[in-house]
Short mmCIF file of C-alpha atoms in Angstrom, two decimals:
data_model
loop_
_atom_site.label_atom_id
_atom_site.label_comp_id
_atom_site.label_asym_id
_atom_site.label_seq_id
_atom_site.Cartn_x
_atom_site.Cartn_y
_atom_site.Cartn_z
CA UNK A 151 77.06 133.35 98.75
CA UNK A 152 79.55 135.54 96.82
CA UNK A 153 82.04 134.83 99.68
CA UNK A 154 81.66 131.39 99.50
CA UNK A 155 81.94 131.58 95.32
CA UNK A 156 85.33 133.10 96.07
CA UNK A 157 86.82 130.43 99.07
CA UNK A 158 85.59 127.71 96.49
CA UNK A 159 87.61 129.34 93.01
CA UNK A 160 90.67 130.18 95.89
CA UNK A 161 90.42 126.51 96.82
CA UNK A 162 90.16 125.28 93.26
CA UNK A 163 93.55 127.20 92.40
CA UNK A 164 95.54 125.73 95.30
CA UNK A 165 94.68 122.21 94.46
CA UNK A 166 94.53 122.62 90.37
CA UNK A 167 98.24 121.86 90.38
CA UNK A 168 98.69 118.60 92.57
CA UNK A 169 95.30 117.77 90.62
CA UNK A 170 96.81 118.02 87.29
CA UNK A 171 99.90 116.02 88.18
CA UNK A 172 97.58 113.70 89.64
CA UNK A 173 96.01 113.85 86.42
CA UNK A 174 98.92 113.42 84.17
CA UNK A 175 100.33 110.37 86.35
CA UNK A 176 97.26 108.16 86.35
CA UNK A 177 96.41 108.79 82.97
CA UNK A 178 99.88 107.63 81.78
CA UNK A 179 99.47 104.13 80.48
CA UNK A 180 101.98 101.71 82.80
CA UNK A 181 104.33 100.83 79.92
CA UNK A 182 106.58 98.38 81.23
CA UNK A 183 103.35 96.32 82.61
CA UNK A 184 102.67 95.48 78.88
CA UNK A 185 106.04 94.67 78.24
CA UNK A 186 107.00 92.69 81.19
CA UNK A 187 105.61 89.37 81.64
CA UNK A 188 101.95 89.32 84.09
CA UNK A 189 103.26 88.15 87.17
CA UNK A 190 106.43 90.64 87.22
CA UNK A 191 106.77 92.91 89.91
CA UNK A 192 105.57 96.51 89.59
CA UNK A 193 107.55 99.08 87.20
CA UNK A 194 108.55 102.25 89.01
CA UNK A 195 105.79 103.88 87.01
CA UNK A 196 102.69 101.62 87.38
CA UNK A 197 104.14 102.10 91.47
CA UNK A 198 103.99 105.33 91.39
CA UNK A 199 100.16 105.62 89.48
CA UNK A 200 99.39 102.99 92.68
CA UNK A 201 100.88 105.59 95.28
CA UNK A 202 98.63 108.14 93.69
CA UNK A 203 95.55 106.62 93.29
CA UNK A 204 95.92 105.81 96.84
CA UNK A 205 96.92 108.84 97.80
CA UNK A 206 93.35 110.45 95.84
CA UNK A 207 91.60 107.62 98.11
CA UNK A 208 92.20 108.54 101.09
CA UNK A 209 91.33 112.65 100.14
CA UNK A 210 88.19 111.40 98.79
CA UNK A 211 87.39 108.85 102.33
CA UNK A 212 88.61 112.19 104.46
CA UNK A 213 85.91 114.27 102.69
CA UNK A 214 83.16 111.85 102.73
CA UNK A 215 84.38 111.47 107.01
CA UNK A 216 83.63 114.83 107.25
CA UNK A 217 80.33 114.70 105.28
CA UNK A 218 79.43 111.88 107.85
CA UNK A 219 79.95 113.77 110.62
CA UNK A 220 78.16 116.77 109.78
CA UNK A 221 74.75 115.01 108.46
CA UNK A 222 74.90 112.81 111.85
CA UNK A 223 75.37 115.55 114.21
CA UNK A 224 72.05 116.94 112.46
CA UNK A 225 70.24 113.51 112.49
CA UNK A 226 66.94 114.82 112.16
CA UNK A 227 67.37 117.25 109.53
CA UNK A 228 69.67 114.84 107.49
CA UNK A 229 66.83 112.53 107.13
CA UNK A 230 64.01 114.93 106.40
CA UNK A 231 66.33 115.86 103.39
CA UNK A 232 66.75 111.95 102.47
CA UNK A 233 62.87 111.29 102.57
CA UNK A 234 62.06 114.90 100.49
CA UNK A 235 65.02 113.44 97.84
CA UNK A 236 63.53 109.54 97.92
CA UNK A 237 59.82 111.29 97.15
CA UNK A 238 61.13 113.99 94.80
CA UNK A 239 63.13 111.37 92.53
CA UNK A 240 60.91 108.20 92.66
CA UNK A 241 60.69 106.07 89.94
CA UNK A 242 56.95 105.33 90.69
CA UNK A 243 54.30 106.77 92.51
CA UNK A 244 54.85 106.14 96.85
CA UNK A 245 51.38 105.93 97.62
CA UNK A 246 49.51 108.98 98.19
CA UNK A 247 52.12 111.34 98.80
CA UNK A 248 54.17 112.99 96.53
CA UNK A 249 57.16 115.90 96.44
CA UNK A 250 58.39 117.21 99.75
CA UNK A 251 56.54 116.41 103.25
CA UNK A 252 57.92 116.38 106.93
CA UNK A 253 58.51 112.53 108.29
CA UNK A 254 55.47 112.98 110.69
CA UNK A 255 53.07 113.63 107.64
CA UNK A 256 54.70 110.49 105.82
CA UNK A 257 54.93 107.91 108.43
CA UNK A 258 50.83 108.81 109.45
CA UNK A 259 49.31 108.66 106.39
CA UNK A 260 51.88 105.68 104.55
CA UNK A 261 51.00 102.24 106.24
CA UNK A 262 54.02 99.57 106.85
CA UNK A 263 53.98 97.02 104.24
CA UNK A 264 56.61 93.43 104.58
CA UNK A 265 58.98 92.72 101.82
CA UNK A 266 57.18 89.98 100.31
CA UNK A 267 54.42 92.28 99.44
CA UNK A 268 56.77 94.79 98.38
CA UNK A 269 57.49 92.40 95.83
CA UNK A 270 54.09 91.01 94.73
CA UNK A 271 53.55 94.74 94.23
CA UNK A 272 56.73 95.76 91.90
CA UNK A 273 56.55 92.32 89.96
CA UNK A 274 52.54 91.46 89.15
CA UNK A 275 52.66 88.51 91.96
CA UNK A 276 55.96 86.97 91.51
CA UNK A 277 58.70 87.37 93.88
CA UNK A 278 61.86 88.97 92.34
CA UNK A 279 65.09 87.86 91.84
CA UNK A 280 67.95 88.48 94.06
CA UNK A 281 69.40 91.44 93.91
CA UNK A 282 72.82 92.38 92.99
CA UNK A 283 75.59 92.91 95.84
CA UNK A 284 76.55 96.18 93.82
CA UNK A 285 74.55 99.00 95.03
CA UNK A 286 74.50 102.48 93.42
CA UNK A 287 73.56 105.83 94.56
CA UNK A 288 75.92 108.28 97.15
CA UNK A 289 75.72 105.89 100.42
CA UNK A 290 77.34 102.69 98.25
CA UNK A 291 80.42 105.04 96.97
CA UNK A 292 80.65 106.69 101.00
CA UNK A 293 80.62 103.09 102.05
CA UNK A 294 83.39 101.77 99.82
CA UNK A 295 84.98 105.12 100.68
CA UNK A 296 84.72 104.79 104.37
CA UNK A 297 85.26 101.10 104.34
CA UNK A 298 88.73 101.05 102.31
CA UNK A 299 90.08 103.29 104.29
CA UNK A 300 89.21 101.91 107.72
CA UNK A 301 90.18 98.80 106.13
CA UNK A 302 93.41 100.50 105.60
CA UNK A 303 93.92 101.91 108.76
CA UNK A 304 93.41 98.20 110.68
CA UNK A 305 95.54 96.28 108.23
CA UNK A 306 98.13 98.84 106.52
CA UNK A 307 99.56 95.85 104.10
CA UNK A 308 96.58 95.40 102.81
CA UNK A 309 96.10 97.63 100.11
CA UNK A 310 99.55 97.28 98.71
CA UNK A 311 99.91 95.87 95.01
CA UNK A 312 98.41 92.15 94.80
CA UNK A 313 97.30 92.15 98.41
CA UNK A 314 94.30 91.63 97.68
CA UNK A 315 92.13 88.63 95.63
CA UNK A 316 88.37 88.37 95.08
CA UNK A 317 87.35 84.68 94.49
CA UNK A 318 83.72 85.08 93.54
CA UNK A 319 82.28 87.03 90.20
CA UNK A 320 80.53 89.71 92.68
CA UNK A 321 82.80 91.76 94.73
CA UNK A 322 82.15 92.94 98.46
CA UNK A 323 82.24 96.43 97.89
CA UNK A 324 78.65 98.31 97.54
CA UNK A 325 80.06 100.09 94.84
CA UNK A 326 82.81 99.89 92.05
CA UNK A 327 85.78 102.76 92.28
CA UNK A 328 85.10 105.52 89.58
CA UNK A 329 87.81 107.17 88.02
CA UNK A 330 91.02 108.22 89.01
CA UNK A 331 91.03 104.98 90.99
CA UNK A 332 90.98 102.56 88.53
CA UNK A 333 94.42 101.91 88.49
CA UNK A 334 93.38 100.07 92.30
CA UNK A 335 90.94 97.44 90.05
CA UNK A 336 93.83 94.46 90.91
CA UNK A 337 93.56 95.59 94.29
CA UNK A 338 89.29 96.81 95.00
CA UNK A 339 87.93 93.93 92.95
CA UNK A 340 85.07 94.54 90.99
CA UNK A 341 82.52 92.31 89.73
CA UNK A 342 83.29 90.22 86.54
CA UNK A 343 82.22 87.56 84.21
CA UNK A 344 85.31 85.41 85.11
CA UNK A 345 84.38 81.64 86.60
CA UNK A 346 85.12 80.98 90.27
CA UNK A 347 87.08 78.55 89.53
CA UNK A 348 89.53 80.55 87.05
CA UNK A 349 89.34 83.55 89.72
CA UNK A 350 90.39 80.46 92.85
CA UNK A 351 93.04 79.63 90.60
CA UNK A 352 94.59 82.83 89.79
CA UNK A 353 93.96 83.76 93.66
CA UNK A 354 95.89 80.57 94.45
CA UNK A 355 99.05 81.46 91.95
CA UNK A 356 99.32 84.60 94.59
CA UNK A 357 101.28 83.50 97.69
CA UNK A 358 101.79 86.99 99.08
CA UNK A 359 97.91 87.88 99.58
CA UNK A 360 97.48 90.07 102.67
CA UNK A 361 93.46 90.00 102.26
CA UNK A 362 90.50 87.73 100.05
CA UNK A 363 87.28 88.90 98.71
CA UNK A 364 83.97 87.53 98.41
CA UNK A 365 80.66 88.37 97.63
CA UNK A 366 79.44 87.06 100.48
CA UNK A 367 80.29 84.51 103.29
CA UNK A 368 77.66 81.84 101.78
CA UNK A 369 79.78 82.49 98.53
CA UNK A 370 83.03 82.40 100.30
CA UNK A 371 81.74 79.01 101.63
CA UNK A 372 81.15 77.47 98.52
CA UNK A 373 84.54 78.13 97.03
CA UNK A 374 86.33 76.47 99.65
CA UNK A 375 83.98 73.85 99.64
CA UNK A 376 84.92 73.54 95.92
CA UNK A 377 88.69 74.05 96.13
CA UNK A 378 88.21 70.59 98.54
CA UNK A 379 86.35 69.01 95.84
CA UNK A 380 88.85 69.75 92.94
CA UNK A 381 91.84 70.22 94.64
CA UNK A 382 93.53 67.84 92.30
CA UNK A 383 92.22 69.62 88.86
CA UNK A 384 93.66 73.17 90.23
CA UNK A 385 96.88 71.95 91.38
CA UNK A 386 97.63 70.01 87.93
CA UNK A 387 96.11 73.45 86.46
CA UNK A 388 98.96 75.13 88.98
CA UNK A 389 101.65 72.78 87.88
CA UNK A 390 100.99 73.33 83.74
CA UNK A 391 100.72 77.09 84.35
CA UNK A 392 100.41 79.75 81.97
CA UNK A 393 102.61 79.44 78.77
CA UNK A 394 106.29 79.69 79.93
CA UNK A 395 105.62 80.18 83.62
CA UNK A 396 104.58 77.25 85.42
CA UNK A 397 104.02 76.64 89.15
CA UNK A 398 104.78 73.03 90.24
CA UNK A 399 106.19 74.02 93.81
CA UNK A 400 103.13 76.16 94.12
CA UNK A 401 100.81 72.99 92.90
CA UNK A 402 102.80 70.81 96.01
CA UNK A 403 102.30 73.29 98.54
CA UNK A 404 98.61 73.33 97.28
CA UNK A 405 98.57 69.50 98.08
CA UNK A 406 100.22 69.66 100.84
CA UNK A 407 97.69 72.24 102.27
CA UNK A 408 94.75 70.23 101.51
CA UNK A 409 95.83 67.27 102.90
CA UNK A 410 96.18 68.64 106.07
CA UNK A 411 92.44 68.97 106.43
CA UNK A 412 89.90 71.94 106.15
CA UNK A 413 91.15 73.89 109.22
CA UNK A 414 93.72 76.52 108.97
CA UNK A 415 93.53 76.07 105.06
CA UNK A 416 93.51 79.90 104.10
CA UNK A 417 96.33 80.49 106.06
CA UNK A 418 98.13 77.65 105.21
CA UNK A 419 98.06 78.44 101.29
CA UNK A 420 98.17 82.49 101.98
CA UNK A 421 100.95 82.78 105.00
CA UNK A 422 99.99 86.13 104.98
CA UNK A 423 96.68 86.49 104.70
CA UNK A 424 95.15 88.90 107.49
CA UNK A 425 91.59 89.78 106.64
CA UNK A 426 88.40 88.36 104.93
CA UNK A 427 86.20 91.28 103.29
CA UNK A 428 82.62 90.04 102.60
CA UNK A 429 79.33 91.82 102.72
CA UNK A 430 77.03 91.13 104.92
CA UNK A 431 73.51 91.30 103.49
CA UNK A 432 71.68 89.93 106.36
CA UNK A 433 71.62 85.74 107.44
CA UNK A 434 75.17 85.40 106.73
CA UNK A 435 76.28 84.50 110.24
CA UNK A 436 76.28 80.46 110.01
CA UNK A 437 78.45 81.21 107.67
CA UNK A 438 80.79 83.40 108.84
CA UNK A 439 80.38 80.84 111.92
CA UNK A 440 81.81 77.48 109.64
CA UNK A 441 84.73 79.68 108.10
CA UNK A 442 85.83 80.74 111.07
CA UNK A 443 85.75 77.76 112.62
CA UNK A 444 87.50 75.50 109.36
CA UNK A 445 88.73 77.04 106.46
CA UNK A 446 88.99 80.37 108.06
CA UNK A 447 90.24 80.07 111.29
CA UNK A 448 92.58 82.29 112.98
CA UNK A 449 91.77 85.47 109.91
CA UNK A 450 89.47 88.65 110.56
CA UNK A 451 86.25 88.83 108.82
CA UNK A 452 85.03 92.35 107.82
CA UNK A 453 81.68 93.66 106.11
CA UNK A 454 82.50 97.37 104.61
CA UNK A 455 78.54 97.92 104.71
CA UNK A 456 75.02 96.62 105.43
CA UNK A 457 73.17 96.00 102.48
CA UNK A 458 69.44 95.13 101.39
CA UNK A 459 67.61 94.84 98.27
CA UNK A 460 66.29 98.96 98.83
CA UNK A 461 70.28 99.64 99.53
CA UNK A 462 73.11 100.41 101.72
CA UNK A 463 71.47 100.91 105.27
CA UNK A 464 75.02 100.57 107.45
CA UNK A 465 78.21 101.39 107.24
CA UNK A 466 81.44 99.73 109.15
CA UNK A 467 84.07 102.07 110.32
CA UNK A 468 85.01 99.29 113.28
CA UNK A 469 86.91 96.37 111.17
CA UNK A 470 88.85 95.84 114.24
CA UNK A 471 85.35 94.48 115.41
CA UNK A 472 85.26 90.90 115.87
CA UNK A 473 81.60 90.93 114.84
CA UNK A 474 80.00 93.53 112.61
CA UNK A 475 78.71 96.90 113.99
CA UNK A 476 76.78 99.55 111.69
CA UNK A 477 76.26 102.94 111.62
CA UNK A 478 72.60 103.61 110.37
CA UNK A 479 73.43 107.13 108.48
CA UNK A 480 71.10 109.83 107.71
CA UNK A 481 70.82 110.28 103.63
CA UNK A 482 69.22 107.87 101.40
CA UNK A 483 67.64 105.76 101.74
CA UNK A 484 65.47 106.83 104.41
CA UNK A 485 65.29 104.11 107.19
CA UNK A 486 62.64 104.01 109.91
CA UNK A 487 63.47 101.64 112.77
CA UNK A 488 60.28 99.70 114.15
CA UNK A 489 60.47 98.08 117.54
CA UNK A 490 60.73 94.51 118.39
CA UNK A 491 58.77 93.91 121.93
CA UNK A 492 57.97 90.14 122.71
CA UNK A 493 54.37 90.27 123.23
CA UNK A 494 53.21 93.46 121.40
CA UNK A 495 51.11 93.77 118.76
CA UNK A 496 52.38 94.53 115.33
CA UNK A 497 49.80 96.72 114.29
CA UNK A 498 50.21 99.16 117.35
CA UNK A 499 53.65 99.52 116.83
CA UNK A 500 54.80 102.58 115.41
CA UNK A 501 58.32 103.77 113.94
CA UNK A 502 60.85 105.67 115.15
CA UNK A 503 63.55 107.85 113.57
CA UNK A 504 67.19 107.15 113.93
CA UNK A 505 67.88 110.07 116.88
CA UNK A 506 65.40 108.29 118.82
CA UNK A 507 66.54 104.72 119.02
CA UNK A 508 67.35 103.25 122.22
CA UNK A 509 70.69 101.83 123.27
CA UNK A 510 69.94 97.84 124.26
CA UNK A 511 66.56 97.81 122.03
CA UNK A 512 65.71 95.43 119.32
CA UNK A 513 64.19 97.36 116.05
CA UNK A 514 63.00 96.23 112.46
CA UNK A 515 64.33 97.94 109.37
CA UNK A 516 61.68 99.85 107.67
CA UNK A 517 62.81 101.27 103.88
CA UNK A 518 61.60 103.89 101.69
CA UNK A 519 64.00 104.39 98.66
CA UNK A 520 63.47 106.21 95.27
CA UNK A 521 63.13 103.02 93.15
CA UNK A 522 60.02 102.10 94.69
CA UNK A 523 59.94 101.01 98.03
CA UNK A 524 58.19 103.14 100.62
CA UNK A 525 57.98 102.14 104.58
CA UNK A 526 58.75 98.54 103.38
CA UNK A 527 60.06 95.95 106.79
CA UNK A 528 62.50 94.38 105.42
CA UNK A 529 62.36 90.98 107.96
CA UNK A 530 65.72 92.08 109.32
CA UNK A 531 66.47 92.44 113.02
CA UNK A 532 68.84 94.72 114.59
CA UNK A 533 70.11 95.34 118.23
CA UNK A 534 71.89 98.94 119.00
CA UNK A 535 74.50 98.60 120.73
CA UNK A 536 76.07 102.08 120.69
CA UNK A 537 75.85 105.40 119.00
CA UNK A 538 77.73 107.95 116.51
CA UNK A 539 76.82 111.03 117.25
CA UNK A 540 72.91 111.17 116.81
CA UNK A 541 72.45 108.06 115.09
CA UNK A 542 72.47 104.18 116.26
CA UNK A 543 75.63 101.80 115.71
CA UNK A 544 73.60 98.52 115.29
CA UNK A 545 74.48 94.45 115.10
CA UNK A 546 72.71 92.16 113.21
CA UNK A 547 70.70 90.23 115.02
CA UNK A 548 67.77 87.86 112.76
#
């Protein structure tokens, strides 16, 4: 241990001085941004804070690589750690265990329970709300890690200065960027109060986008559904602009675009649009299906992570995919895979852990989280169609 203290204060020195710069250069306010009118191009110094903060992403997505790789080449363990941490920091009693206990001890003595009573449970008989597309905890900030900078890798444009617009209040990303990577909020969206419609329109006053944002496909569907609908009202909004700076060849082009029909649209406003980043939180492939085929069509679609109301239970490292494959990690929450068998009984079924799922197989999600789910099926169906290291890469299936 006292050889490890001193590699980790060595370390620290080596990196305190490119970490101070770092420090000094993001926490410089972009001066000529407030003097320069909004849609000027970049000074040298709010460039430079964007090279940075990029530069700090993609040291922070290396480390959390290498985290990945470790806990899934150690699937086993890596979970037994995730269940003693969901049991250690629940928010409510998990039935009748409590504090650390081995996954065999848990899974015999805890009895599956669906979704829907999940629910009844936590809310006195009434079903709850939706939940939020932001997720918190470690596996939403490795998935937004991990997912920006695969993103980055497939489409190198992408993250460059006003690449990127999210047209929906909630953003795609399982988690919002923490500090020193704020300075990225115009290009990692985050989730607002703004109206669709005012974030369509200031989406629409970008020409140049390289990628577009939504919460989800269903939300992606509506907007376009909407910019049909009031196509008129945005382009006369377009064509008055913002004080001093209006768009009227960007309103024609917007007219011109829609009248021209639903398919091809996106790339027919955005010439250089490449991807569409939405999360995929289960039932989203009709529509991902109807963009593709209209509004859509001819663009990538890419889901940075796999998310349910317990949490993130997949991550995308593949947005080269043409359809969405998961990795199933190891941490929290702890995820028990139940198998789908036409014919079989439910109540004979029995779990199995990540290491032992079976390449071709069908398998229900089972949850157990710290805010209060334990061994919960969550309804959704997933077919593995590969593996990372020790753990399943998985499709969504029902």
């Amino acid at each position: 241990s006292k050889l490890r203290s001193c590699l980790e204060m060595l370390l620290l020195l080596l990196l305190l001085p490119p970490l101070l710069l770092l420090l000094l250069l993001l926490l410089l306010p972009p001066l000529a941004l407030l003097r320069q009118p909004q849609d000027a191009s970049l000074s040298w110094l709010a460039g430079l804070q964007h090279c940075m903060a990029g530069g700090a992403l993609s040291w922070a997505a290396a480390w959390q690589q290498r985290r990945l790789e470790q806990s899934t080449l150690h699937a086993g363990q890596s979970q037994q750690q995730a269940l003693t941490w969901c049991l250690r920091e629940a928010q409510r009693p998990l039935g009748p265990l409590q504090g650390t206990t081995d996954t065999s001890t848990f899974r015999n003595h805890l009895p599956l329970i669906k979704a829907s009573q999940a629910q009844e449970e936590e809310s006195g008989g009434q079903l709850l709300p939706p939940t939020s597309t932001q997720c918190y905890g470690e596996a939403s900030l490795q998935a937004t890690l991990l997912g920006l900078a695969a993103l980055s890798k497939a489409f190198p444009e992408v993250l460059t200065p006003g690449g990127i617009a999210c047209v929906t209040p909630t953003s795609p990303w399982p988690r919002a960027l923490p500090w020193p990577w704020r300075i990225l909020d115009k290009v990692v969206s985050t989730p607002g109060a703004k109206h669709p419609g005012a974030l369509l329109l200031e989406a629409l006053r970008s020409p140049g986008l390289r990628a577009l944002e939504a919460g989800t496909a269903t939300e992606l569907l509506d907007v376009f559904s909407g910019l049909e609908a009031n196509g008129e009202e945005l382009a006369e909004a377009m064509a008055a602009g913002n004080p001093g700076s209006p768009l009227p060849s960007r309103a024609a082009e917007l007219r011109e675009a829609l009248d021209l029909g639903p398919r091809g649209l996106a790339l027919r406003l955005w010439p250089k649009l490449q991807v569409v980043v939405t999360l995929d939180a289960g039932g989203q492939t009709e529509a991902v299906a109807a963009l593709e085929a209209l509004w859509c069509h001819g663009l990538a679609f890419f889901s940075p992570a796999y998310a349910a109301s317990g949490g993130v239970v997949g991550l995308n490292l593949w947005p080269e995919q043409a359809h969405g494959r998961y990795l199933l990690p190891p941490g929290a929450p702890f995820i028990e895979l139940l198998p789908v068998k036409e014919g079989a009984q439910e109540e004979a079924a029995s779990t199995v852990l990540l290491a032992e799922a079976q390449k071709g197989e069908e398998y229900e999600l089972v949850l157990t989280n710290h805010a209060g789910l334990a061994r919960c099926r969550l309804g959704d169906v997933v077919q593995v169609v590969g593996a990372y290291n020790q753990c399943p890469v998985v499709r969504f299936v029902r």
